C-alpha atoms as one frame of an Amber mdcrd trajectory, in Angstrom:
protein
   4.017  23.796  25.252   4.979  22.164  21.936   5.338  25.845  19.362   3.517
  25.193  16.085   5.461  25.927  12.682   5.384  28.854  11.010   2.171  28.083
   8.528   0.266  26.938  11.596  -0.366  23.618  10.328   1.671  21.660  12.878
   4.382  21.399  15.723   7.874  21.915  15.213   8.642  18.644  17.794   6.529
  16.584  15.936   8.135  17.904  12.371  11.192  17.092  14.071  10.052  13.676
  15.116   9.005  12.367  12.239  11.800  13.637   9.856  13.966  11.495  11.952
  12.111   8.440  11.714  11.919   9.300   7.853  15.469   9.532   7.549  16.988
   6.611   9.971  14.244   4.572   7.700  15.914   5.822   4.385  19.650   5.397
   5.630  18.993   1.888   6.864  20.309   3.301  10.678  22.112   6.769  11.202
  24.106   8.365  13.526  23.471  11.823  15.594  25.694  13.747  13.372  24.434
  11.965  10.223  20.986  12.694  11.394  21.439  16.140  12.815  22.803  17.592
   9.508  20.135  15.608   7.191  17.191  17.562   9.080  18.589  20.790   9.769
  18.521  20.479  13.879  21.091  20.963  16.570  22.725  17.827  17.659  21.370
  18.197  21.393  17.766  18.149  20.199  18.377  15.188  17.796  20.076  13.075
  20.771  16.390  14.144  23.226  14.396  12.861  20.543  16.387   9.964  19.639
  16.818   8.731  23.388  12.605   9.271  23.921  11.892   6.615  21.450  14.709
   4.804  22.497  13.236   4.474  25.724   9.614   3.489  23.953  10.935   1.094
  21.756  10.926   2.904  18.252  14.767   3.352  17.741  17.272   1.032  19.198
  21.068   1.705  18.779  23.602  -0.851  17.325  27.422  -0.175  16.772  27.119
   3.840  17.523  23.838   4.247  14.667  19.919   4.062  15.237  17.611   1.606
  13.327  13.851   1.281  13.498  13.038  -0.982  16.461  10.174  -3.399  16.291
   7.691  -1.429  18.828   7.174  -0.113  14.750   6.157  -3.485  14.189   3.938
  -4.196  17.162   2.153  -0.947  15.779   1.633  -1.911  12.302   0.698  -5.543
  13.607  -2.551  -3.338  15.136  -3.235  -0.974  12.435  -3.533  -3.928   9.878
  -5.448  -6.230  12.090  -8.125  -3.641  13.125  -9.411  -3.303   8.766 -11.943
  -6.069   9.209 -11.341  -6.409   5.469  -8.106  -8.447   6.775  -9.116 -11.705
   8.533 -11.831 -12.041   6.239  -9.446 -12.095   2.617  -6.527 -13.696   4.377
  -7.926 -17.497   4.122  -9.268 -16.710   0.443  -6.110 -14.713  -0.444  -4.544
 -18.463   0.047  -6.689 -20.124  -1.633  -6.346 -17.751  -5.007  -2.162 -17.944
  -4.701  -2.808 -21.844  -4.997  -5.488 -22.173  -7.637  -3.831 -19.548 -10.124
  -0.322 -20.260  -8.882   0.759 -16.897  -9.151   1.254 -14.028  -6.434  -2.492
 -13.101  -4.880  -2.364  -9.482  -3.136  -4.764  -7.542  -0.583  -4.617  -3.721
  -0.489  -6.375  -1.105   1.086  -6.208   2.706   0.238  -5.288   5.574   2.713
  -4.535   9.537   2.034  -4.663   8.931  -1.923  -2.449   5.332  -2.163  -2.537
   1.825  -1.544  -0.806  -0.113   0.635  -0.114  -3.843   0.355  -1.555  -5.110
   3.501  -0.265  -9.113   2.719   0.694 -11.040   0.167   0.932 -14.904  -1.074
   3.141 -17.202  -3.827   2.447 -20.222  -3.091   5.222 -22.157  -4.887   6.823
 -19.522  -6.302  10.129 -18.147  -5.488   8.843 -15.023  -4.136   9.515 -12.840
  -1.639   6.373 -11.362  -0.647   7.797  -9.385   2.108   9.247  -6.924   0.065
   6.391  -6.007  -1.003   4.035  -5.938   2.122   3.748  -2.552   3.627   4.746
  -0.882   1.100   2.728   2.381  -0.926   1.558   2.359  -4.752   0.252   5.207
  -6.419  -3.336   4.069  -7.364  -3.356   5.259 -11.076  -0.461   2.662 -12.194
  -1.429  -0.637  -9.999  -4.468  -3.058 -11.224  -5.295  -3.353  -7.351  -5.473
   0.982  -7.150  -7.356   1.550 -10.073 -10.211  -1.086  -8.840 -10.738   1.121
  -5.866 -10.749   4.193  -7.748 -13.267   2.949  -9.981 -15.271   2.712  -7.108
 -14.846   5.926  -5.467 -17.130   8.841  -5.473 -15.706  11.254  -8.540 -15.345
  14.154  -6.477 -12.906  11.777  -4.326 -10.860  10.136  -7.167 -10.085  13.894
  -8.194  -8.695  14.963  -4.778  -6.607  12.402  -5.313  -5.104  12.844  -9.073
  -5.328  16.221  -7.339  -2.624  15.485  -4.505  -0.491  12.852  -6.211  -0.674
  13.706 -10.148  -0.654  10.700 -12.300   3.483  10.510 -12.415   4.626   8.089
 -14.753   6.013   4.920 -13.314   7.382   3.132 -16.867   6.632   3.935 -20.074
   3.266   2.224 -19.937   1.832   4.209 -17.064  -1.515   6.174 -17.998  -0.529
   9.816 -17.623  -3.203  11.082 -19.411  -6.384  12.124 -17.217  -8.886  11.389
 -19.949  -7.573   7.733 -20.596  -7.525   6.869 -17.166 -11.116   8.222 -16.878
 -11.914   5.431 -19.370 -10.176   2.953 -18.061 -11.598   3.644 -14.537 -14.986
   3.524 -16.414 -14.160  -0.008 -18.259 -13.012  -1.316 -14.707 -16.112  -0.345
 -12.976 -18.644  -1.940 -16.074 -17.005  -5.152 -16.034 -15.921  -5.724 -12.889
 -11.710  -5.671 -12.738  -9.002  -3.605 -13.438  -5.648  -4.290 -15.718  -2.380
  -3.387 -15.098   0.220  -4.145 -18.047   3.315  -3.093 -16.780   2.379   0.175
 -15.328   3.666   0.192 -12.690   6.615  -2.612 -12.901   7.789  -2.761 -16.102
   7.065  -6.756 -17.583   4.346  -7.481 -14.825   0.790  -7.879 -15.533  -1.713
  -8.077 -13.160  -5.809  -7.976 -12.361  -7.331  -6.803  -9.683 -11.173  -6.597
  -8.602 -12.468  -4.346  -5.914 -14.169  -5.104  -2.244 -17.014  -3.520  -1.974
 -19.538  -4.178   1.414 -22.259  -2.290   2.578 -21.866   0.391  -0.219 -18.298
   0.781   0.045 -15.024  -0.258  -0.820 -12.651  -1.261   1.435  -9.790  -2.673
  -0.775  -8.882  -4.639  -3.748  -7.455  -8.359  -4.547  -4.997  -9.175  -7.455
  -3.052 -11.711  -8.920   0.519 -10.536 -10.393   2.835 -11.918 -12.285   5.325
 -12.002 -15.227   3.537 -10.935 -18.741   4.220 -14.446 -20.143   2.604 -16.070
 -17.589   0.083 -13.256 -17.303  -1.043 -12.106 -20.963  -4.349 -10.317 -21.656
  -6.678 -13.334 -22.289  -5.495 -15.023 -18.878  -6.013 -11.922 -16.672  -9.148
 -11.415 -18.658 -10.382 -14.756 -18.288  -9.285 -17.025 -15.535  -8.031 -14.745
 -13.297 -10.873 -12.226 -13.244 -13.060 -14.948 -12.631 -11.138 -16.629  -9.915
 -10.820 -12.758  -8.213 -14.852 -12.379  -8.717 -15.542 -15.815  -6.813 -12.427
 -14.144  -4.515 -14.554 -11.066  -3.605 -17.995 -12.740  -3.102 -16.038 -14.857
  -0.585 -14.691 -11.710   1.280 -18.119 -10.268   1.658 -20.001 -12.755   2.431
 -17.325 -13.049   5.681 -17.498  -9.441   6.092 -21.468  -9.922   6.529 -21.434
 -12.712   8.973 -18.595 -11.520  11.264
């Protein structure tokens, strides 16, 4: 049997486990001793762990290192197409990229963040990709404060609670009590703003999804400031994103 750690609040193989992962992610592939000395463990239990997921799928080995294999993949594949919130943004998620002609976004929130669960440029030299899968703090991202303007309070402070409001350029909000107003603003009218927060020179709105009470993610439109300056995301955009999120629940209500 598996010991737990010290605090009681896990198990050491699992700690183990996932530290690896964590760190063959970060290096871009690693080897045993690379990996062994980066998390503290003997080589011999490195090499068990690494030839289990081998075996599964989850690492494969290329020129004597370990990379991510694409059983990773098949798992986030699942994860993303079980949020019914998905299938029913992904054919209006096109249609915004094309009318605006800017980058449309869908994110959901988990453990305090959001995630970017798909993206789309149409025309646009883009590489969505990047982006997809990847975490935001919610307090600097248009799409993360739409959800938090819809969250219970007690919620949206276990949150600033957990992550802090770290600064991500020198526009992020760091200050509770702004944020509380913006979050306020957001929720009144309908959208949130994001003037290069979180990426310095990118603007971007956002509106939240909301069905049956709740909200289950956020759509946005990003781009450069030039492209994207107050009136525009204020105007337009909002608009389009409003029409965007009617669409979404009405498809959430008839699936």
């Amino acid at each position: 049997m598996a010991s737990e750690t010290p605090e009681g609040g896990g198990i050491k193989s699992d700690e183990t486990l996932f530290d690896l992962v964590e760190h063959i992610r970060a290096a871009d592939g690693a080897g045993v001793t690379e990996l062994a000395s980066a998390t503290g463990r003997a080589k011999s239990t490195v090499h068990g762990h690494l030839s289990t997921m081998r075996d599964r799928g989850f690492v494969v080995k290329r020129d004597g290192e370990y990379h991510l294999g694409l059983e990773f993949f098949n798992y986030g594949h699942h994860v993303r197409a079980r949020r019914a919130v998905y299938d029913a943004a992904l054919p209006v998620l096109r249609d915004v990229a094309d009318d605006t002609g800017e980058t449309a976004w869908l994110m959901a929130h988990e453990n305090g963040r959001v995630i970017y669960l798909d993206g789309r440029s149409e025309g646009l030299d883009i590489n969505v990709n990047s982006l997809i899968g990847s975490w935001k703090y919610m307090h600097s991202n248009s799409g993360g404060k739409a959800i938090l303007s819809h969250l219970p309070e007690e919620e949206v402070d276990e949150i600033l609670a957990r992550h802090g409001l770290p600064a991500q350029t020198e526009a992020t909000v760091t200050d509770r009590e702004r944020l509380n107003e913006e979050l306020a603003e957001a929720r009144e009218r309908g959208y949130a703003l994001n003037f290069g927060e979180d990426l310095s020179g990118i603007h971007a709105v956002a509106v939240p999804l909301v069905f049956e009470g709740s909200v289950v993610g956020s759509l946005a439109v990003a781009g450069p400031a030039h492209r994207l300056p107050r009136e525009r995301c204020e105007g337009e955009l909002a608009d389009r994103l409003s029409a965007a999120a009617n669409d979404v629940q009405l498809s959430l209500t008839y699936r």
